[in-house]
CSV table of C-alpha atoms in Angstrom, one decimal:
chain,number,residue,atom,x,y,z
A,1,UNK,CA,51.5,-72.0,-54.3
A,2,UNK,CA,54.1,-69.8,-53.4
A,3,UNK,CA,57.1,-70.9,-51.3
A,4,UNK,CA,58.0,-68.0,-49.2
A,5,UNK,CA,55.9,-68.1,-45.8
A,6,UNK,CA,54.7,-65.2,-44.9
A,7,UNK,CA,54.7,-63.3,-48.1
A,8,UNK,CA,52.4,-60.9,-49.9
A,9,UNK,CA,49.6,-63.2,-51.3
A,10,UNK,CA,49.8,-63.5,-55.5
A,11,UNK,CA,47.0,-63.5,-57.6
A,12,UNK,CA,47.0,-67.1,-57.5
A,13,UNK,CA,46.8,-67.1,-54.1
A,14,UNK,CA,43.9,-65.2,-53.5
A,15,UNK,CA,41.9,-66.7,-56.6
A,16,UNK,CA,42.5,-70.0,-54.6
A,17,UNK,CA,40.9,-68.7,-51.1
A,18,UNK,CA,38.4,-67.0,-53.4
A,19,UNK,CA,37.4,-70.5,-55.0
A,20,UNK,CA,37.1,-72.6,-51.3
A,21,UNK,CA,35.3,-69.5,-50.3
A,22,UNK,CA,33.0,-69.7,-53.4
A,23,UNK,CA,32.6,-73.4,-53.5
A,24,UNK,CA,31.3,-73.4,-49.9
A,25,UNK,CA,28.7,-70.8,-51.0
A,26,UNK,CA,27.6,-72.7,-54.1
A,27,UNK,CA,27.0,-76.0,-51.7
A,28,UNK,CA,29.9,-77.7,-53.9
A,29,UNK,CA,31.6,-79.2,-50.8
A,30,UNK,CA,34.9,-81.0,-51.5
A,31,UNK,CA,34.9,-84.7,-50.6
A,32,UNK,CA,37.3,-86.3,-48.6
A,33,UNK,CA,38.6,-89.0,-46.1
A,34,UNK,CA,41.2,-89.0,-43.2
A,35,UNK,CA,44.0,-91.1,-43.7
A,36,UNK,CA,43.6,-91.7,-39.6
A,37,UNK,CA,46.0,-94.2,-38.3
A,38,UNK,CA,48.5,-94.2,-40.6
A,39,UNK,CA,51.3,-91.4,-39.8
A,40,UNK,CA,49.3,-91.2,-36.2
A,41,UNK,CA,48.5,-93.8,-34.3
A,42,UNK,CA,45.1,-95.0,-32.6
A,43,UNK,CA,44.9,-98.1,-30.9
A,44,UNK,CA,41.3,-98.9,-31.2
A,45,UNK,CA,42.1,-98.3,-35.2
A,46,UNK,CA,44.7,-100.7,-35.6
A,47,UNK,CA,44.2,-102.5,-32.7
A,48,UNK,CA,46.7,-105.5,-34.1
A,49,UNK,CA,50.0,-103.3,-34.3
A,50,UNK,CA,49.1,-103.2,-30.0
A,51,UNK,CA,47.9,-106.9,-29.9
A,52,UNK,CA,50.2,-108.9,-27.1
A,53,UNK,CA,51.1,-105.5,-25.4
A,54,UNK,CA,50.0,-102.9,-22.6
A,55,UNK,CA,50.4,-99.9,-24.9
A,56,UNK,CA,47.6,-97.3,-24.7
A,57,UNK,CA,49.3,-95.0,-27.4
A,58,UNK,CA,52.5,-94.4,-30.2
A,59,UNK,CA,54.5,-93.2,-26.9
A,60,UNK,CA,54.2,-95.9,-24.9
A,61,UNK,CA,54.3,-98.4,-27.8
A,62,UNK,CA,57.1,-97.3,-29.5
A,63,UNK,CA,59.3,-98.2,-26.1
A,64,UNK,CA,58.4,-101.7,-26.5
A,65,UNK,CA,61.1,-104.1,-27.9
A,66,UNK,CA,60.6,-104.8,-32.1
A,67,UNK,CA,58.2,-101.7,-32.2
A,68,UNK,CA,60.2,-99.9,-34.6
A,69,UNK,CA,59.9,-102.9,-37.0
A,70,UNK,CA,56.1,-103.0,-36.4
A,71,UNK,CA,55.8,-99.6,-37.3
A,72,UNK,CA,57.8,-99.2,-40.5
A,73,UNK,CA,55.8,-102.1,-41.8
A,74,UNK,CA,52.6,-100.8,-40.8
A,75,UNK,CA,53.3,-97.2,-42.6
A,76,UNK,CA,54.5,-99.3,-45.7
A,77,UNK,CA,51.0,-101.1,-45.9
A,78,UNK,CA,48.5,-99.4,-44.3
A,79,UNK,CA,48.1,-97.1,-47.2
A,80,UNK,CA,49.8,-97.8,-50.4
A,81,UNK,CA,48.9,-96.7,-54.0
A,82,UNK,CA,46.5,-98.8,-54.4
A,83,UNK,CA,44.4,-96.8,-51.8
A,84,UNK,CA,45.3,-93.9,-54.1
A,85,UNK,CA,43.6,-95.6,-56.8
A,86,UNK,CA,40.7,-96.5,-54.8
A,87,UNK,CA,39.8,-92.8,-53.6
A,88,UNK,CA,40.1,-91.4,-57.1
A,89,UNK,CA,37.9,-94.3,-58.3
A,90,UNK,CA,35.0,-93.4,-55.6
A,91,UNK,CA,35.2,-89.5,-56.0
A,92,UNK,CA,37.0,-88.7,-53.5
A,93,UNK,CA,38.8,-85.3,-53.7
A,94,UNK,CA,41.2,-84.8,-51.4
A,95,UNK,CA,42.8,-86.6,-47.8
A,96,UNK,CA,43.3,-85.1,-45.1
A,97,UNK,CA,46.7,-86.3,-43.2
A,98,UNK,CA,47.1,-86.4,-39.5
A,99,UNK,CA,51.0,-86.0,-38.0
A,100,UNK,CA,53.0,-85.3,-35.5
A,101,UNK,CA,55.1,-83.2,-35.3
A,102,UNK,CA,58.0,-86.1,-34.6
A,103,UNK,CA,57.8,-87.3,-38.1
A,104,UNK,CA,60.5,-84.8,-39.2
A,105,UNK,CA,62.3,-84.4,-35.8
A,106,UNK,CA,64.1,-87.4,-34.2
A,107,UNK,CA,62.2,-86.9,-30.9
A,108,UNK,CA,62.6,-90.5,-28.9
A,109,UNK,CA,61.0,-93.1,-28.6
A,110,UNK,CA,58.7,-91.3,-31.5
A,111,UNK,CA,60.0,-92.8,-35.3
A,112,UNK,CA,61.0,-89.8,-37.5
A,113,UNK,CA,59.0,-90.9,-41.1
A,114,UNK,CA,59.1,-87.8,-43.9
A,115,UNK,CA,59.5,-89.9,-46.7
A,116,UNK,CA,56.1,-91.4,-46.3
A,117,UNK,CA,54.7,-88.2,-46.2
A,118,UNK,CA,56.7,-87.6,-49.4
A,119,UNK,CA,55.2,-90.4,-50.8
A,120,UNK,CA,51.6,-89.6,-50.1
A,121,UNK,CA,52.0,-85.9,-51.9
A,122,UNK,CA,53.5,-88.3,-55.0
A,123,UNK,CA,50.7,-90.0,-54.7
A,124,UNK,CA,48.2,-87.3,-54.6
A,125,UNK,CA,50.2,-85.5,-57.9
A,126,UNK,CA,49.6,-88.7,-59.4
A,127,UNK,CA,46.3,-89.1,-58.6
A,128,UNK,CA,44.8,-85.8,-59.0
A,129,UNK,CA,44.0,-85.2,-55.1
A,130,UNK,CA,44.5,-82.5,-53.0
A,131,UNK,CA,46.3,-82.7,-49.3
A,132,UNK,CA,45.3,-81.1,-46.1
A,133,UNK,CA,48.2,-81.9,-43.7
A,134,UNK,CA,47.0,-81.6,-39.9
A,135,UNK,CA,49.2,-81.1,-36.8
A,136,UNK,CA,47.2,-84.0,-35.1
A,137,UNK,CA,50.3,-84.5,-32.4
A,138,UNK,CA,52.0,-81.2,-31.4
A,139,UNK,CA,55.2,-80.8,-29.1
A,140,UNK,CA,53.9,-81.2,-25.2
A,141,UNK,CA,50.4,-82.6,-26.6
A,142,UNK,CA,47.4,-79.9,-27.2
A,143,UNK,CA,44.8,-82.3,-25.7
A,144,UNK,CA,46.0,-85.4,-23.9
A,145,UNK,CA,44.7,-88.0,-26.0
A,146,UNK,CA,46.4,-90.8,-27.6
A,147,UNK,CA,45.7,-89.2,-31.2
A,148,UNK,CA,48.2,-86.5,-30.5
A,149,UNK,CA,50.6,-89.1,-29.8
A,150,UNK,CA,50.3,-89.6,-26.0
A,151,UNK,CA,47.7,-90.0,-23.1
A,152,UNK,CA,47.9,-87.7,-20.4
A,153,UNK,CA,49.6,-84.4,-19.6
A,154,UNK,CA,48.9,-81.7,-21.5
A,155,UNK,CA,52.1,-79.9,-22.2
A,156,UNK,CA,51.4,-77.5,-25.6
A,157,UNK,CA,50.3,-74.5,-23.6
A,158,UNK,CA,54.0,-73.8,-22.4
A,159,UNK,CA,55.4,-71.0,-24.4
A,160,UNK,CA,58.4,-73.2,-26.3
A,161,UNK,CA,56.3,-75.8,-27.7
A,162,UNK,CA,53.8,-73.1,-29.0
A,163,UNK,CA,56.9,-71.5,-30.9
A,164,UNK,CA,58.6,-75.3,-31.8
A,165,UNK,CA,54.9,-76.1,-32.7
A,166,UNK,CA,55.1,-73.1,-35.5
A,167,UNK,CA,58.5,-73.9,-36.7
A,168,UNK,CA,57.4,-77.3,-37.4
A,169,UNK,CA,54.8,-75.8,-39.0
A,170,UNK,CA,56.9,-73.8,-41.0
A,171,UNK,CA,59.3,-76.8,-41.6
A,172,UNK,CA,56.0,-78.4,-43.6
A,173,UNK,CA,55.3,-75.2,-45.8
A,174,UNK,CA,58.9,-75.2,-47.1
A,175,UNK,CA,59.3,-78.9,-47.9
A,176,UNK,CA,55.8,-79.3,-49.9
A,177,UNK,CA,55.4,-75.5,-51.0
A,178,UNK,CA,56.2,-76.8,-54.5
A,179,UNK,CA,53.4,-79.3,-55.2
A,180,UNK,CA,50.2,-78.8,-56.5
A,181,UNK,CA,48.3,-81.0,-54.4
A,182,UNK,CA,49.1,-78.8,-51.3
A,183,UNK,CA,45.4,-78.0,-50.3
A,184,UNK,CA,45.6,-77.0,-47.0
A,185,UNK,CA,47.6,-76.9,-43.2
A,186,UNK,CA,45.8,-77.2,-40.5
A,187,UNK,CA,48.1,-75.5,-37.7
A,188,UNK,CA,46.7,-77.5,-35.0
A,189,UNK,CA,44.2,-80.9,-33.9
A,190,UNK,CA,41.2,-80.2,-31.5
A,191,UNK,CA,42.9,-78.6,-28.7
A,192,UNK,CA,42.0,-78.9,-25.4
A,193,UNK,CA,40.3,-75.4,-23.9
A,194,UNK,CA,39.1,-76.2,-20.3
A,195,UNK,CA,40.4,-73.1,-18.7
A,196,UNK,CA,40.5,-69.1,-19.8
A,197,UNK,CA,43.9,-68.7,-19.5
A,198,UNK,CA,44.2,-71.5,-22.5
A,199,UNK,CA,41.4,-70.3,-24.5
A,200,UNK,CA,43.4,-66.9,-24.1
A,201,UNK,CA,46.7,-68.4,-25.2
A,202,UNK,CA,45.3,-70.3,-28.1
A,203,UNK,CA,43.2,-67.5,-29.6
A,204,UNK,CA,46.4,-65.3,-29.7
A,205,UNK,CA,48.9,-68.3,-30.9
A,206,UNK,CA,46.0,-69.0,-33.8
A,207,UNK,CA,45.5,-65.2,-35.2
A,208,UNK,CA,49.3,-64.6,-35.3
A,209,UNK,CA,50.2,-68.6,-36.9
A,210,UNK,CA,47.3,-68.1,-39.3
A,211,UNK,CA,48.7,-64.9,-40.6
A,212,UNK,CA,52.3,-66.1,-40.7
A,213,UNK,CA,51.5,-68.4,-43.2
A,214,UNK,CA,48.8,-66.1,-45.1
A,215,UNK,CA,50.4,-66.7,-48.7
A,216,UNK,CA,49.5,-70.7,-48.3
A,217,UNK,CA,45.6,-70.9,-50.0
A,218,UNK,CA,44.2,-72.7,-47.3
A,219,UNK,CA,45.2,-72.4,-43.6
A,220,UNK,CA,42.6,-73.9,-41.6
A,221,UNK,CA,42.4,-73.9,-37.8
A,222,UNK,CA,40.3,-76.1,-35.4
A,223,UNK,CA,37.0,-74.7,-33.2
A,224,UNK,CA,38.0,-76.3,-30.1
A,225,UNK,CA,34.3,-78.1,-30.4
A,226,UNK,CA,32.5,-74.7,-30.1
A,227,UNK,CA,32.2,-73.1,-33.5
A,228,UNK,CA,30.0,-70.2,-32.2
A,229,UNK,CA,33.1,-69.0,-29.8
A,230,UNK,CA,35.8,-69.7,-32.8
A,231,UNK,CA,34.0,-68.5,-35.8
A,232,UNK,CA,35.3,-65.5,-37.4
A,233,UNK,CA,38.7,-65.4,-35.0
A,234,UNK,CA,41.7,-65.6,-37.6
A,235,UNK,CA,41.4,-63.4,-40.8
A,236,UNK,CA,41.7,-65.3,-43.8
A,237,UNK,CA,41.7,-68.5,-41.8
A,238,UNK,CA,39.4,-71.7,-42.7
A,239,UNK,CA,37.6,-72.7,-39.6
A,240,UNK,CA,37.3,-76.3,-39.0
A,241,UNK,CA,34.8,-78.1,-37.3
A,242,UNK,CA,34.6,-82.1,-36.1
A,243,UNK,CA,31.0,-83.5,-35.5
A,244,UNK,CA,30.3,-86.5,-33.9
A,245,UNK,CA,26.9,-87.7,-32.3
A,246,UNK,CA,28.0,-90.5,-30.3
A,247,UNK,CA,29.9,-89.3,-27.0
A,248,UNK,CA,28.1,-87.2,-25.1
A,249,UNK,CA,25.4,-88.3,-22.7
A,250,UNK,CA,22.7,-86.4,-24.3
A,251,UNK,CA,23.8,-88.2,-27.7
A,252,UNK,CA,23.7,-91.3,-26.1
A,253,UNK,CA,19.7,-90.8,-25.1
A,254,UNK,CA,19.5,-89.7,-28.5
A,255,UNK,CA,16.9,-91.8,-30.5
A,256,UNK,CA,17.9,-92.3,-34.5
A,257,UNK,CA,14.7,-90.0,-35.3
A,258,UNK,CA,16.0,-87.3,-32.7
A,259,UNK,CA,20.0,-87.5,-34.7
A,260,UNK,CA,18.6,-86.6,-38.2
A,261,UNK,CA,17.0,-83.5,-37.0
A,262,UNK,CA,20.1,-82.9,-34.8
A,263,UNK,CA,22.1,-82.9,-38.3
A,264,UNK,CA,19.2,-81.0,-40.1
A,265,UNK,CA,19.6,-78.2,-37.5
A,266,UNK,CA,23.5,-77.9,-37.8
A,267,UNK,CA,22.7,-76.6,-41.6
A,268,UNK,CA,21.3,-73.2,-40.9
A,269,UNK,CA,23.9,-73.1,-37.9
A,270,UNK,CA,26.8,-73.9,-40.7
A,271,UNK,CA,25.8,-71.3,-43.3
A,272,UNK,CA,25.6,-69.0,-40.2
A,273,UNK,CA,29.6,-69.6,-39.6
A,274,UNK,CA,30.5,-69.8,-43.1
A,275,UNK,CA,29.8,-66.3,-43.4
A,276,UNK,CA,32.7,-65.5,-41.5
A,277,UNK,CA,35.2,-67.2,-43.3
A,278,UNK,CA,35.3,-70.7,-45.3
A,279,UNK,CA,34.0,-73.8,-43.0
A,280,UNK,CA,35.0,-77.5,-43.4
A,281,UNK,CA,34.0,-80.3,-41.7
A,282,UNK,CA,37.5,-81.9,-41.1
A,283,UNK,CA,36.1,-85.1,-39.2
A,284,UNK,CA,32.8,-87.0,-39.1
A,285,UNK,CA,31.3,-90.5,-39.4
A,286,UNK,CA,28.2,-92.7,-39.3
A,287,UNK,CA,28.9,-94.0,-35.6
A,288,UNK,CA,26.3,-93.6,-33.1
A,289,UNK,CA,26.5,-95.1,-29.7
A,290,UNK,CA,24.7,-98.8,-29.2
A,291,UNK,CA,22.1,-97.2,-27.0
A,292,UNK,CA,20.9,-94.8,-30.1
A,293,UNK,CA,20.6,-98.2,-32.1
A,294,UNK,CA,18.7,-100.5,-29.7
A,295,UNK,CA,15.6,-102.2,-31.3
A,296,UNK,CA,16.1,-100.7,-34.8
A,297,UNK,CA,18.1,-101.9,-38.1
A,298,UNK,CA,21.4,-100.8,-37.4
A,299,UNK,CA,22.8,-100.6,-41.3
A,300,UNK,CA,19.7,-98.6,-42.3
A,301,UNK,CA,20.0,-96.7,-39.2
A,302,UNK,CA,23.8,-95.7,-39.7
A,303,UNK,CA,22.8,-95.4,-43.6
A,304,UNK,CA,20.0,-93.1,-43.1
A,305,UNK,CA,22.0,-90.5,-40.2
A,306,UNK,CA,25.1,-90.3,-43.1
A,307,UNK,CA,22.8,-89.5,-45.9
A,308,UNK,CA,21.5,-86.7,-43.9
A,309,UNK,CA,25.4,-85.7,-43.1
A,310,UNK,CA,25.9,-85.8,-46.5
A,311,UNK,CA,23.5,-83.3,-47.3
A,312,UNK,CA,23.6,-81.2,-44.5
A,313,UNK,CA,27.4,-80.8,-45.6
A,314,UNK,CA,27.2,-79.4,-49.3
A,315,UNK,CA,27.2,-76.2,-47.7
A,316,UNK,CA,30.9,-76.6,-46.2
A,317,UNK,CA,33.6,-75.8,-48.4
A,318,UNK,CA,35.0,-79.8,-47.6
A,319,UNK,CA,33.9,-82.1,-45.6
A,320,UNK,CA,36.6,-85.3,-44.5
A,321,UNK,CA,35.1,-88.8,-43.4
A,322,UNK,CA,36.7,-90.1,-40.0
A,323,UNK,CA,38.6,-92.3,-41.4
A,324,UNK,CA,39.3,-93.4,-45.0
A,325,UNK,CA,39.7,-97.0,-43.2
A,326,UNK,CA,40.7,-99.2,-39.8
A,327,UNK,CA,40.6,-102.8,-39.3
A,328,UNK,CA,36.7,-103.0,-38.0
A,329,UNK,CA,34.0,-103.2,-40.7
A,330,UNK,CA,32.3,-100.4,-39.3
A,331,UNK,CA,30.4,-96.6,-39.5
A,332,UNK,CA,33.8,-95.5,-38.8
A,333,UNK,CA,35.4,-97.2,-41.7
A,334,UNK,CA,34.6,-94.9,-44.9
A,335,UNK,CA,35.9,-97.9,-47.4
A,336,UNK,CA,33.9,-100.5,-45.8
A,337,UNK,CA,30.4,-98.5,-45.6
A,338,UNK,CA,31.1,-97.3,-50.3
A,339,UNK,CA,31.7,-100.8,-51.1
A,340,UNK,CA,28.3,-101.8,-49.1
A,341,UNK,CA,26.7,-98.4,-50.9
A,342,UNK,CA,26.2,-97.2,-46.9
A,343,UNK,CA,27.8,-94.2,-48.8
A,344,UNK,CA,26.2,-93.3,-51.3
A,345,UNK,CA,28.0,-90.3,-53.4
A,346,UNK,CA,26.5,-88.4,-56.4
């Protein structure tokens, strides 16, 4: 992978884009987990690191006295190489890692934390896995939400933390350029688009970021949650889209019957996108709301509706389960569901 941003692609470079391409063609997808929670915070994920306070998100908790300690202890064993071990074990292919962008800026009351992202790509080299690293909390937050660091105001669309959100960007290129298990960065997390001025703004901000790092292999960018508005938008870009069946109110009348042909019908509509460029499915899971589940067998329920994922997905270039683990035994807790062979991978 070539270290200079912004260079003229090398052969290797293109034979990489080629290959993602190729693979999402062939119905090969890559397999892989989020490690959600970890380097980002979500309180209903680790819902013990916010146990005793008012905290809502990493922002508010971090300004709570001994927080500091809390954290460094949770980044220390939340993952460790034993995870590593785990994921190579269960053929998993690659992780995809959320940040934000204060993990290499001392940005208060935020902890800075590089090494640990050191430590994962050691891991990864190790372990023969490739890393997707995703912008998951940009400068000003791109959506509000507390998985871009804090609830609230959305701040991103200001014209300095669009340009401090691509020299962050540009930061991460440099430091991991030289490993192998680079995969992928995806510029920026699910962004909020609920006016036309933003979807404006964002369009133009992800065509020119996606070509300023055009000699990475895999640049990947998100669809905003509407694929058939975002889908051929960046040149050379990998378009990423997050499906979830569980949060909408037409979801939530959803019967389980009515959610496999849902996921059926999102094939055709995925081979559709992919010929515009390469398409992943960066986050998913088994979770479907309680009202979906009522009178039937939940485990065969949630079994059944991932299965179906599973196959609708061969024709993305990736797909990444939402999340590799969190402390509830769950359909959101990829670890949990292999060793109970709710996951079933061939």
């Amino acid at each position: 992978m070539s270290s200079c941003v912004g260079s003229v692609r090398s052969p290797y470079d293109i034979f990489l884009w080629s290959a993602l391409y190729n693979r999402a063609m062939t119905r090969k997808a890559i397999y892989g987990v989020n490690l959600g929670g970890w380097l980002v915070l979500e309180k209903w994920m680790t819902p013990s690191l916010f146990a005793g306070t008012e905290a809502v998100d990493e922002y508010t908790l971090m300004q709570i006295s001994g927080a500091a300690e809390k954290i460094e202890h949770h980044r220390r064993s939340f993952i460790t190489e034993g995870d590593f071990q785990w994921l190579k074990k269960h053929k998993v292919e690659a992780v995809r890692i959320p940040v934000g962008y204060w993990l290499f800026e001392s940005r208060e009351p935020y902890r800075t934390g590089g090494e640990y992202l050191d430590w994962a790509f050691d891991m990864a080299e190790k372990y023969n896995l490739k890393v997707l690293i995703c912008l998951h909390g940009a400068p000003g937050s791109q959506n509000g939400n507390d998985h871009s660091g804090k609830i609230g105001r959305i701040g991103w669309y200001w014209w300095w933390n669009r340009r401090r959100t691509a020299r962050y960007l540009k930061k991460i290129t440099e430091r991991y350029a030289g490993y192998s298990s680079f995969w992928g960065l995806e510029i920026l997390n699910e962004p909020t688009v609920n006016r036309p001025w933003r979807g404006w703004l964002l369009k133009r901000w992800t065509q020119k970021t996606v070509a300023m790092f055009a000699s990475l292999s895999g640049v990947v960018y998100s669809d905003a949650f509407k694929p058939h508005k975002w889908s051929g938008v960046a040149a050379r870009g990998i378009m990423d889209i997050h499906h979830y069946q569980c949060f909408s109110p037409a979801d939530k009348a959803m019967s389980v019957p009515e959610h496999i042909e849902k996921v059926r019908q999102l094939k055709e509509k995925l081979e559709k996108w992919s010929n515009d460029q390469p398409v992943i499915i960066g986050e998913w899971s088994g979770g479907l709301a309680a009202s979906s589940l009522q009178g039937v067998d939940r485990s065969a329920a949630e079994k059944q509706f991932i299965a179906e994922q599973l196959r609708t997905y061969r024709v993305a270039a990736a797909w990444f389960f939402w999340s590799y683990k969190t402390e509830q035994h769950d359909a959101w807790n990829f670890r949990y569901l292999v060793e109970n062979q709710q996951i079933i991978l061939k």
